[in-house]
Amino acid sequence: MAAREARRAALRVGAASLIPSRAAASAAATFASSSSASSSPSQLASRFSFSSRPLRFLHHHHHPPMPPPPFLVRSPPPRAALLQPDGGLLVDVVVPSAERASKLAEAQHLPQLSISRIDLEWVHVVSEGWASPLRGFMRQSEYLQSLHFNCLRLQDGSIVNMSVPIVLAIDDAQKESFGPSSAITLVGPSGNLVAILRNIETYKHNKEERIARTWGTTAPGLPYVEEAITQAGNWLVGGDLEVLEPIKYNDGLDHYRLSPAELRKEFERRNADAVFAFQLRNPVHNGHALLMTDTRRRLLEMGFKNPVLLLHPLGGYTKADDVPLAWRMKQHDKVLGEGVLDPETTVLAIFPSPMHYAGPTEVQWHAKARINAGADFYIVGRDPAGMGHPTEKRDLYHPDHGKMVLSMAPGLERLNILPFRVAAYDKSQRKMAFFDPSRAEDFIFISGTKMRNFAKNGENPPDGFMCPGGWQVLVDYYKSLAAEESKAAKEHLVV
């Protein structure tokens, strides 16, 4: 016992100058209590309680609530196992193979609802437990908690983060077609029977309120809104999912789509004593790689023996000008193949969620999902999940608010937040390096726009910006895009 306390004390001293995290002293007790509570599975209800205030634990009797300073450090206690999923149990609503035939026969005789590709991605997310303890599309009580409080209160009184509503929209005709049935069958974009939604509840879809609360604006031009909400129905239907078989896309990338359960097994196979997650929807350049390798170095200095990186690109819906998933995965493979990141300490997998571009609201969802996969550290950068304002020449969100919100968000107490250190191209060293303001003239910042322009024009970036193989993948992508655009233009002229 004395040796363990001495080690913890040493870690606290060493950590203070190393990794900024999310805990202040006032939050440490909350962390400890939530960690102990999560050590045994919670009793989960089919519905979530909403009679008590989800943010109750943030209120004090004598003083107004004070957010914890976002960059104070909590040293991680030694642990022998991965973090438990939210709610204590990892949700898996895929029908066992032995029951599949009978469920499929039942599904064929239920009212049917055709769903979109984005809806299918949400079915995928829920089915594998990324949104644990959620077991289906949200009913009204769950939706209101998520929309107004960014969290759900479970029946045992505990709180889990859930910042993005996971809902299924329907129109008047679809609602009427269900009749008195308490269950419906979801039909995928290709016509296959995907899932049964049971004990359904329909309620109004107030689009304006949903958009305003999720994005902080109702300005036109929000990509996810235009793709999935504007033309959607005026009703939402919630219920419990029974997914008839594992979701596959048959696009050559399914082997990268590891479920939370599969990731946990992989981390255990590698004897990981810390898992740090990095999400991106862009190609990996050497600045990203520097950040990831430096994070591992710091974790080793804190006393961890084998920290493992989860390199976890977003694989659901993204806006039209983002590099498509297949090309990003090719590029990430090159980064690993050329040794920029160590394959022995890196797990490359796809996160199946659609992208909202909802800034500080959405980044909570990204972090929460990684808890369910076993991660206990989450790297967050400038303006995470953000975008430019759709109608004005400015960013939609403050660049620091994402990491600040993560440091205070209810339900994320167990997760250590690792803010980016700013990396830029060091002209004097001819490589990506952490920015040194004392010699600012030696650094140049290569924006995503500038990077894309280099690749579109077939030009090379400065040596040391990206590994050669990874850069060639980008050049090839933009060549293919130009060829497609040229072909389409010619076909248009012929017509």
Coordinates of C-alpha atoms in Angstrom, one line a residue:
M1 CA 0.0 0.0 0.0
A2 CA 2.8 2.4 0.9
A3 CA 4.6 1.7 -2.4
R4 CA 1.4 2.3 -4.4
E5 CA 0.8 5.7 -2.6
A6 CA 4.5 6.6 -3.2
R7 CA 4.1 5.8 -6.9
R8 CA 0.9 7.9 -7.1
A9 CA 2.6 10.8 -5.5
A10 CA 5.5 10.6 -7.9
L11 CA 3.1 10.5 -10.8
R12 CA 1.3 13.6 -9.5
V13 CA 4.6 15.5 -9.4
G14 CA 5.8 14.3 -12.8
A15 CA 2.4 14.9 -14.5
A16 CA 2.1 18.5 -13.4
S17 CA 4.5 19.7 -16.1
L18 CA 3.6 17.1 -18.7
I19 CA 0.0 16.6 -19.8
P20 CA -2.7 19.1 -19.2
S21 CA -5.8 17.3 -18.2
R22 CA -9.4 18.1 -17.3
A23 CA -9.4 17.7 -13.5
A24 CA -9.1 20.3 -10.8
A25 CA -8.9 19.3 -7.2
S26 CA -12.6 20.0 -6.8
A27 CA -13.3 17.5 -9.6
A28 CA -11.1 14.8 -8.3
A29 CA -13.7 13.5 -5.8
T30 CA -16.3 13.4 -8.6
F31 CA -13.8 11.4 -10.7
A32 CA -13.1 9.0 -7.9
S33 CA -16.8 8.4 -7.1
S34 CA -17.8 7.9 -10.7
S35 CA -14.9 5.5 -11.2
S36 CA -15.9 3.4 -8.3
A37 CA -19.5 3.4 -9.4
S38 CA -18.6 2.2 -12.8
S39 CA -16.7 -0.8 -11.4
S40 CA -20.0 -2.8 -11.3
P41 CA -22.6 -2.9 -14.1
S42 CA -25.5 -0.5 -13.6
Q43 CA -29.1 -1.6 -13.7
L44 CA -30.2 -0.2 -17.0
A45 CA -33.8 0.6 -17.8
S46 CA -35.3 0.4 -21.2
R47 CA -36.0 4.1 -20.8
F48 CA -33.9 6.8 -19.1
S49 CA -35.2 8.7 -16.1
F50 CA -35.8 12.4 -16.6
S51 CA -37.6 13.3 -13.4
S52 CA -34.5 14.7 -11.7
R53 CA -32.1 17.4 -13.0
P54 CA -29.3 15.9 -15.1
L55 CA -26.9 18.7 -14.0
R56 CA -27.8 18.4 -10.3
F57 CA -24.4 17.3 -9.2
L58 CA -22.8 20.6 -10.5
H59 CA -24.8 22.7 -8.1
H60 CA -23.5 23.7 -4.6
H61 CA -25.5 24.8 -1.6
H62 CA -23.6 27.9 -0.8
H63 CA -21.7 29.0 -3.9
P64 CA -22.5 29.3 -7.6
P65 CA -21.1 26.5 -9.7
M66 CA -17.5 27.0 -10.8
P67 CA -16.1 25.2 -13.8
P68 CA -12.8 23.3 -13.1
P69 CA -9.7 25.0 -14.7
P70 CA -9.4 23.1 -17.9
F71 CA -5.6 22.6 -17.9
L72 CA -4.9 21.4 -14.3
V73 CA -3.5 17.9 -14.1
R74 CA -4.8 14.7 -12.6
S75 CA -2.3 11.9 -12.5
P76 CA -3.9 8.7 -13.6
P77 CA -4.1 6.0 -10.9
P78 CA -2.6 2.6 -11.9
R79 CA -5.2 0.3 -13.4
A80 CA -5.3 -3.3 -14.5
A81 CA -8.2 -3.0 -16.9
L82 CA -9.7 -0.8 -19.5
L83 CA -12.3 1.8 -18.5
Q84 CA -15.8 0.3 -18.2
P85 CA -18.3 1.5 -20.8
D86 CA -20.9 4.1 -19.9
G87 CA -23.7 2.4 -17.8
G88 CA -21.4 -0.5 -16.9
L89 CA -22.3 -2.7 -19.8
L90 CA -21.4 -2.5 -23.5
V91 CA -24.6 -2.5 -25.6
D92 CA -24.8 -5.1 -28.4
V93 CA -28.2 -5.2 -30.1
V94 CA -27.2 -7.4 -33.0
V95 CA -29.5 -10.5 -33.1
P96 CA -27.5 -13.7 -32.3
S97 CA -27.1 -15.9 -35.4
A98 CA -29.2 -18.7 -33.9
E99 CA -32.2 -16.3 -33.7
R100 CA -31.7 -14.6 -37.0
A101 CA -34.0 -16.7 -39.2
S102 CA -37.0 -16.2 -36.8
K103 CA -36.4 -12.5 -36.4
L104 CA -36.1 -12.1 -40.2
A105 CA -39.4 -13.9 -40.7
E106 CA -41.1 -11.6 -38.2
A107 CA -39.6 -8.5 -39.8
Q108 CA -41.1 -9.4 -43.1
H109 CA -44.6 -9.1 -41.7
L110 CA -44.2 -5.8 -39.8
P111 CA -44.9 -2.3 -41.2
Q112 CA -41.7 -1.2 -43.0
L113 CA -39.8 2.1 -43.0
S114 CA -37.1 2.9 -45.5
I115 CA -34.1 4.6 -44.0
S116 CA -31.3 6.7 -45.5
R117 CA -27.5 6.0 -45.5
I118 CA -27.1 8.4 -42.6
D119 CA -29.9 6.6 -40.7
L120 CA -28.1 3.3 -41.4
E121 CA -24.9 4.8 -40.0
W122 CA -26.7 5.6 -36.8
V123 CA -28.1 2.1 -36.6
H124 CA -24.5 0.9 -36.9
V125 CA -23.4 3.2 -34.2
V126 CA -26.1 2.1 -31.7
S127 CA -25.9 -1.6 -32.6
E128 CA -22.2 -1.9 -31.6
G129 CA -22.4 0.1 -28.4
W130 CA -20.7 3.3 -29.3
A131 CA -23.7 5.1 -27.7
S132 CA -24.0 2.8 -24.7
P133 CA -26.2 2.6 -22.7
L134 CA -28.5 3.8 -25.5
R135 CA -30.2 0.8 -27.1
G136 CA -32.1 2.4 -30.0
F137 CA -33.3 5.6 -31.5
M138 CA -34.2 8.1 -28.8
R139 CA -37.7 8.3 -27.4
Q140 CA -38.9 11.8 -26.4
S141 CA -37.5 11.7 -22.8
E142 CA -34.1 10.7 -24.0
Y143 CA -34.2 13.2 -26.8
L144 CA -35.1 16.1 -24.5
Q145 CA -32.3 15.3 -22.1
S146 CA -29.8 15.0 -24.9
L147 CA -30.9 18.2 -26.5
H148 CA -31.2 20.4 -23.4
F149 CA -28.5 18.9 -21.1
N150 CA -26.1 17.0 -23.3
C151 CA -26.4 14.0 -21.1
L152 CA -28.8 11.2 -19.9
R153 CA -29.6 10.3 -16.3
L154 CA -29.9 6.6 -15.8
Q155 CA -32.4 4.9 -13.5
D156 CA -29.8 4.5 -10.8
G157 CA -29.2 8.2 -10.8
S158 CA -25.8 8.2 -12.6
I159 CA -25.2 10.5 -15.5
V160 CA -23.7 9.6 -18.9
N161 CA -22.8 12.1 -21.6
M162 CA -24.9 12.2 -24.7
S163 CA -24.6 15.5 -26.5
V164 CA -25.9 14.6 -29.9
P165 CA -29.5 13.4 -30.4
I166 CA -29.7 10.0 -32.1
V167 CA -33.1 10.1 -33.7
L168 CA -35.0 8.8 -36.7
A169 CA -37.3 11.2 -38.6
I170 CA -40.5 10.2 -40.4
D171 CA -43.2 12.0 -42.2
D172 CA -47.0 12.0 -41.8
A173 CA -47.6 9.2 -44.3
Q174 CA -45.0 7.0 -42.7
K175 CA -46.4 7.6 -39.2
E176 CA -49.9 6.6 -40.4
S177 CA -48.6 3.5 -42.1
F178 CA -47.5 2.0 -38.8
G179 CA -51.1 1.7 -37.6
P180 CA -51.4 0.2 -34.2
S181 CA -48.2 -1.8 -34.5
S182 CA -45.7 -1.4 -31.6
A183 CA -42.8 -2.6 -33.8
I184 CA -41.6 -1.7 -37.3
T185 CA -39.0 -3.0 -39.7
L186 CA -36.2 -0.7 -40.9
V187 CA -35.3 -1.2 -44.6
G188 CA -31.8 -0.1 -45.7
P189 CA -31.0 2.0 -48.8
S190 CA -30.3 -1.2 -50.8
G191 CA -33.6 -2.7 -49.9
N192 CA -32.4 -5.2 -47.3
L193 CA -34.1 -5.6 -44.0
V194 CA -31.8 -4.0 -41.4
A195 CA -33.5 -4.0 -38.0
I196 CA -36.7 -4.2 -36.0
L197 CA -37.5 -1.1 -33.9
R198 CA -39.7 -2.2 -30.9
N199 CA -41.9 -0.4 -28.4
I200 CA -42.0 2.6 -30.7
E201 CA -42.9 6.1 -29.6
T202 CA -43.6 8.9 -32.1
Y203 CA -43.3 12.6 -31.2
K204 CA -43.0 16.0 -32.9
H205 CA -39.7 16.8 -34.7
N206 CA -39.2 20.5 -33.9
K207 CA -36.4 21.1 -36.4
E208 CA -35.7 24.7 -35.6
E209 CA -35.2 23.9 -31.9
R210 CA -33.0 20.9 -32.7
I211 CA -30.8 22.8 -35.1
A212 CA -30.5 25.9 -32.8
R213 CA -29.5 23.8 -29.8
T214 CA -27.2 21.5 -31.6
W215 CA -25.3 24.0 -33.8
G216 CA -26.0 27.3 -32.0
T217 CA -27.3 28.8 -35.2
T218 CA -30.1 28.3 -37.7
A219 CA -28.1 29.9 -40.6
P220 CA -28.5 28.2 -43.9
G221 CA -25.7 26.1 -45.2
L222 CA -25.0 23.7 -42.3
P223 CA -23.9 20.5 -44.1
Y224 CA -25.5 17.9 -41.9
V225 CA -28.7 19.9 -41.5
E226 CA -29.1 20.2 -45.3
E227 CA -28.3 16.5 -45.8
A228 CA -30.4 15.0 -43.0
I229 CA -32.8 17.4 -41.3
T230 CA -34.2 20.1 -43.6
Q231 CA -36.1 17.7 -45.9
A232 CA -36.7 15.1 -43.1
G233 CA -40.2 14.4 -41.7
N234 CA -41.9 16.4 -39.0
W235 CA -42.1 13.4 -36.6
L236 CA -39.5 11.4 -34.8
V237 CA -39.9 7.7 -33.9
G238 CA -37.9 6.1 -31.1
G239 CA -37.6 2.6 -29.8
D240 CA -35.3 -0.3 -29.0
L241 CA -33.3 -1.8 -31.9
E242 CA -32.8 -5.4 -32.8
V243 CA -30.4 -5.4 -35.7
L244 CA -30.8 -8.4 -37.9
E245 CA -27.1 -8.9 -38.8
P246 CA -23.9 -6.9 -38.4
I247 CA -23.8 -3.8 -40.5
K248 CA -21.4 -4.1 -43.5
Y249 CA -20.8 -1.7 -46.4
N250 CA -18.8 -4.1 -48.7
D251 CA -16.5 -1.2 -49.7
G252 CA -13.2 -2.9 -49.0
L253 CA -13.0 -1.1 -45.6
D254 CA -15.1 -3.3 -43.3
H255 CA -12.0 -4.9 -41.8
Y256 CA -11.2 -1.5 -40.4
R257 CA -14.6 -1.1 -38.8
L258 CA -13.8 -2.6 -35.4
S259 CA -16.6 -2.4 -32.8
P260 CA -15.9 -1.2 -29.3
A261 CA -15.8 -4.8 -28.1
E262 CA -13.3 -5.7 -30.8
L263 CA -11.1 -2.7 -30.0
R264 CA -11.2 -3.6 -26.3
K265 CA -10.0 -7.1 -27.2
E266 CA -7.2 -5.7 -29.4
F267 CA -6.0 -3.3 -26.6
E268 CA -6.0 -6.2 -24.2
R269 CA -4.1 -8.4 -26.7
R270 CA -1.4 -5.6 -26.9
N271 CA -1.3 -5.3 -23.1
A272 CA -2.2 -1.6 -23.2
D273 CA -2.2 0.1 -19.8
A274 CA -3.3 3.4 -21.4
V275 CA -5.3 4.1 -24.6
F276 CA -5.1 7.6 -26.2
A277 CA -7.5 8.3 -29.0
F278 CA -7.0 10.7 -31.9
Q279 CA -9.9 11.4 -34.2
L280 CA -9.5 13.2 -37.6
R281 CA -11.3 13.5 -40.8
N282 CA -8.3 14.8 -42.8
P283 CA -5.0 13.2 -44.0
V284 CA -2.3 12.7 -41.4
H285 CA 0.7 15.1 -41.8
N286 CA 3.9 15.1 -39.8
G287 CA 2.5 17.6 -37.4
H288 CA -0.2 15.2 -36.4
A289 CA 2.3 12.4 -36.1
L290 CA 4.6 14.6 -33.9
L291 CA 1.7 15.3 -31.6
M292 CA 0.8 11.6 -31.3
T293 CA 4.3 10.4 -30.7
D294 CA 5.0 13.1 -28.2
T295 CA 1.8 12.2 -26.3
R296 CA 3.0 8.6 -26.0
R297 CA 6.4 9.8 -24.8
R298 CA 4.7 11.9 -22.1
L299 CA 2.5 9.0 -21.0
L300 CA 5.6 6.8 -20.7
E301 CA 7.2 9.6 -18.5
M302 CA 4.1 9.5 -16.3
G303 CA 4.7 5.9 -15.5
F304 CA 2.6 4.0 -18.1
K305 CA 4.4 1.0 -19.6
N306 CA 2.6 0.5 -22.9
P307 CA 0.3 3.3 -24.0
V308 CA -1.4 2.4 -27.3
L309 CA -2.7 5.0 -29.8
L310 CA -6.2 4.6 -31.3
L311 CA -5.9 6.4 -34.7
H312 CA -9.6 6.7 -35.3
P313 CA -10.8 8.5 -38.5
L314 CA -14.4 9.3 -38.7
G315 CA -16.1 7.1 -41.3
G316 CA -19.7 8.2 -41.5
Y317 CA -21.2 11.1 -43.5
T318 CA -18.8 14.0 -44.2
K319 CA -19.3 17.1 -46.3
A320 CA -18.6 17.1 -50.0
D321 CA -15.2 18.8 -49.9
D322 CA -13.7 16.5 -47.3
V323 CA -11.3 13.8 -48.6
P324 CA -13.4 10.6 -49.0
L325 CA -12.9 7.8 -46.4
A326 CA -11.3 5.3 -48.8
W327 CA -8.6 7.8 -49.8
R328 CA -8.0 8.8 -46.2
M329 CA -7.5 5.2 -45.2
K330 CA -5.0 4.7 -48.0
Q331 CA -3.1 7.7 -46.8
H332 CA -3.2 6.5 -43.2
D333 CA -1.9 3.1 -44.2
K334 CA 1.1 4.9 -45.9
V335 CA 1.8 6.8 -42.7
L336 CA 2.0 3.5 -40.8
G337 CA 3.8 1.7 -43.6
E338 CA 6.6 4.3 -43.8
G339 CA 7.1 4.3 -40.1
V340 CA 5.9 7.8 -39.3
L341 CA 3.7 6.1 -36.7
D342 CA 4.7 2.8 -35.0
P343 CA 2.3 0.0 -36.1
E344 CA 3.2 -1.9 -33.0
T345 CA 1.7 0.8 -30.7
T346 CA -1.0 2.1 -33.1
V347 CA -4.5 0.7 -33.8
L348 CA -6.0 2.1 -37.0
A349 CA -9.8 1.7 -37.1
I350 CA -12.8 3.5 -38.5
F351 CA -15.3 5.3 -36.2
P352 CA -18.7 4.8 -38.0
S353 CA -20.5 7.9 -36.8
P354 CA -21.8 10.6 -39.2
M355 CA -20.2 14.0 -38.8
H356 CA -22.3 17.0 -37.6
Y357 CA -19.7 19.8 -37.7
A358 CA -21.3 21.0 -34.5
G359 CA -18.2 22.1 -32.6
P360 CA -18.2 21.9 -28.8
T361 CA -21.5 20.1 -28.7
E362 CA -20.4 17.3 -31.1
V363 CA -16.9 16.9 -29.7
Q364 CA -18.5 15.6 -26.5
W365 CA -20.1 12.8 -28.5
H366 CA -16.7 11.9 -30.1
A367 CA -15.1 11.7 -26.7
K368 CA -17.9 9.7 -25.1
A369 CA -17.9 7.1 -27.8
R370 CA -14.2 6.5 -27.2
I371 CA -14.8 5.8 -23.6
N372 CA -17.0 3.0 -24.7
A373 CA -14.1 1.6 -26.8
G374 CA -11.9 1.7 -23.7
A375 CA -9.9 4.9 -24.3
D376 CA -9.0 6.9 -21.2
F377 CA -7.1 9.8 -22.9
Y378 CA -8.5 11.9 -25.7
I379 CA -6.5 14.3 -27.8
V380 CA -8.3 17.5 -28.7
G381 CA -7.2 20.3 -31.0
R382 CA -8.1 23.7 -32.2
D383 CA -11.8 24.0 -33.1
P384 CA -12.7 20.3 -32.9
A385 CA -15.6 19.3 -35.0
G386 CA -15.9 22.9 -36.2
M387 CA -16.3 24.6 -39.5
G388 CA -16.4 28.0 -41.1
H389 CA -19.6 30.0 -40.6
P390 CA -21.9 29.1 -43.5
T391 CA -22.8 32.7 -44.3
E392 CA -20.0 34.8 -42.8
K393 CA -16.2 34.9 -43.2
R394 CA -15.4 33.6 -39.7
D395 CA -15.2 30.4 -37.7
L396 CA -18.6 29.2 -36.4
Y397 CA -17.1 28.3 -33.0
H398 CA -14.4 29.7 -30.8
P399 CA -11.3 27.7 -31.4
D400 CA -10.7 26.9 -27.7
H401 CA -14.2 26.2 -26.6
G402 CA -14.1 22.5 -27.6
K403 CA -11.3 21.6 -25.3
M404 CA -12.8 23.8 -22.5
V405 CA -16.2 22.2 -22.8
L406 CA -14.6 18.7 -22.7
S407 CA -12.9 19.6 -19.5
M408 CA -16.2 20.5 -17.8
A409 CA -18.8 18.2 -19.6
P410 CA -21.0 16.1 -17.3
G411 CA -20.5 12.4 -17.8
L412 CA -16.9 12.7 -19.1
E413 CA -15.2 12.8 -15.7
R414 CA -13.3 9.6 -16.3
L415 CA -11.7 10.8 -19.5
N416 CA -8.4 12.7 -19.5
I417 CA -8.4 15.5 -22.1
L418 CA -5.1 16.2 -23.9
P419 CA -5.2 19.6 -25.7
F420 CA -3.0 20.0 -28.8
R421 CA 0.3 21.6 -28.7
V422 CA 0.5 23.8 -31.8
A423 CA 2.8 22.3 -34.5
A424 CA 4.0 24.2 -37.6
Y425 CA 6.6 23.8 -40.3
D426 CA 10.1 24.8 -38.9
K427 CA 12.0 26.3 -41.9
S428 CA 15.3 26.2 -40.0
Q429 CA 15.0 22.4 -39.2
R430 CA 13.0 21.5 -42.4
K431 CA 10.4 19.6 -40.5
M432 CA 7.2 19.9 -38.5
A433 CA 7.9 21.0 -34.9
F434 CA 6.1 22.5 -32.0
F435 CA 5.8 26.2 -32.4
D436 CA 8.3 28.3 -30.5
P437 CA 7.0 31.9 -30.2
S438 CA 10.6 33.1 -29.4
R439 CA 11.5 32.4 -33.0
A440 CA 8.2 32.8 -34.7
E441 CA 9.9 33.9 -38.0
D442 CA 11.2 30.4 -38.4
F443 CA 7.8 28.8 -38.7
I444 CA 5.1 28.7 -41.4
F445 CA 1.6 27.4 -40.9
I446 CA 0.4 25.3 -43.8
S447 CA -3.4 25.4 -43.7
G448 CA -5.7 22.7 -45.0
T449 CA -6.6 24.9 -47.9
K450 CA -2.9 25.4 -48.8
M451 CA -2.3 21.7 -48.5
R452 CA -5.2 20.9 -50.8
N453 CA -4.0 23.5 -53.4
F454 CA -0.5 21.9 -53.4
A455 CA -2.0 18.5 -54.0
K456 CA -4.5 19.7 -56.7
N457 CA -1.7 21.4 -58.6
G458 CA 0.6 18.4 -58.3
E459 CA 3.1 20.4 -56.3
N460 CA 5.1 19.1 -53.4
P461 CA 4.8 20.6 -49.9
P462 CA 8.0 21.5 -48.0
D463 CA 10.2 18.5 -47.2
G464 CA 9.2 17.0 -43.9
F465 CA 5.6 18.1 -44.0
M466 CA 4.1 14.7 -44.9
C467 CA 5.6 11.3 -45.7
P468 CA 6.2 10.9 -49.5
G469 CA 3.8 7.9 -49.8
G470 CA 1.0 9.7 -47.9
W471 CA 1.4 12.8 -50.1
Q472 CA 1.3 10.8 -53.3
V473 CA -2.1 9.4 -52.2
L474 CA -3.4 12.9 -51.9
V475 CA -2.0 13.9 -55.3
D476 CA -3.6 10.8 -56.8
Y477 CA -7.0 11.6 -55.2
Y478 CA -7.1 15.1 -56.6
K479 CA -6.0 13.8 -60.0
S480 CA -8.9 11.4 -60.0
L481 CA -11.3 14.1 -58.9
A482 CA -10.1 16.4 -61.7
A483 CA -10.6 13.5 -64.2
E484 CA -14.1 12.9 -63.0
E485 CA -15.0 16.6 -63.2
S486 CA -13.6 16.8 -66.7
K487 CA -15.6 13.7 -67.8
A488 CA -18.8 15.1 -66.3
A489 CA -18.3 18.5 -68.1
K490 CA -17.8 16.7 -71.4
E491 CA -20.9 14.6 -70.9
H492 CA -22.8 17.8 -70.0
L493 CA -21.7 19.4 -73.3
V494 CA -22.8 16.4 -75.3
V495 CA -26.2 16.5 -73.7

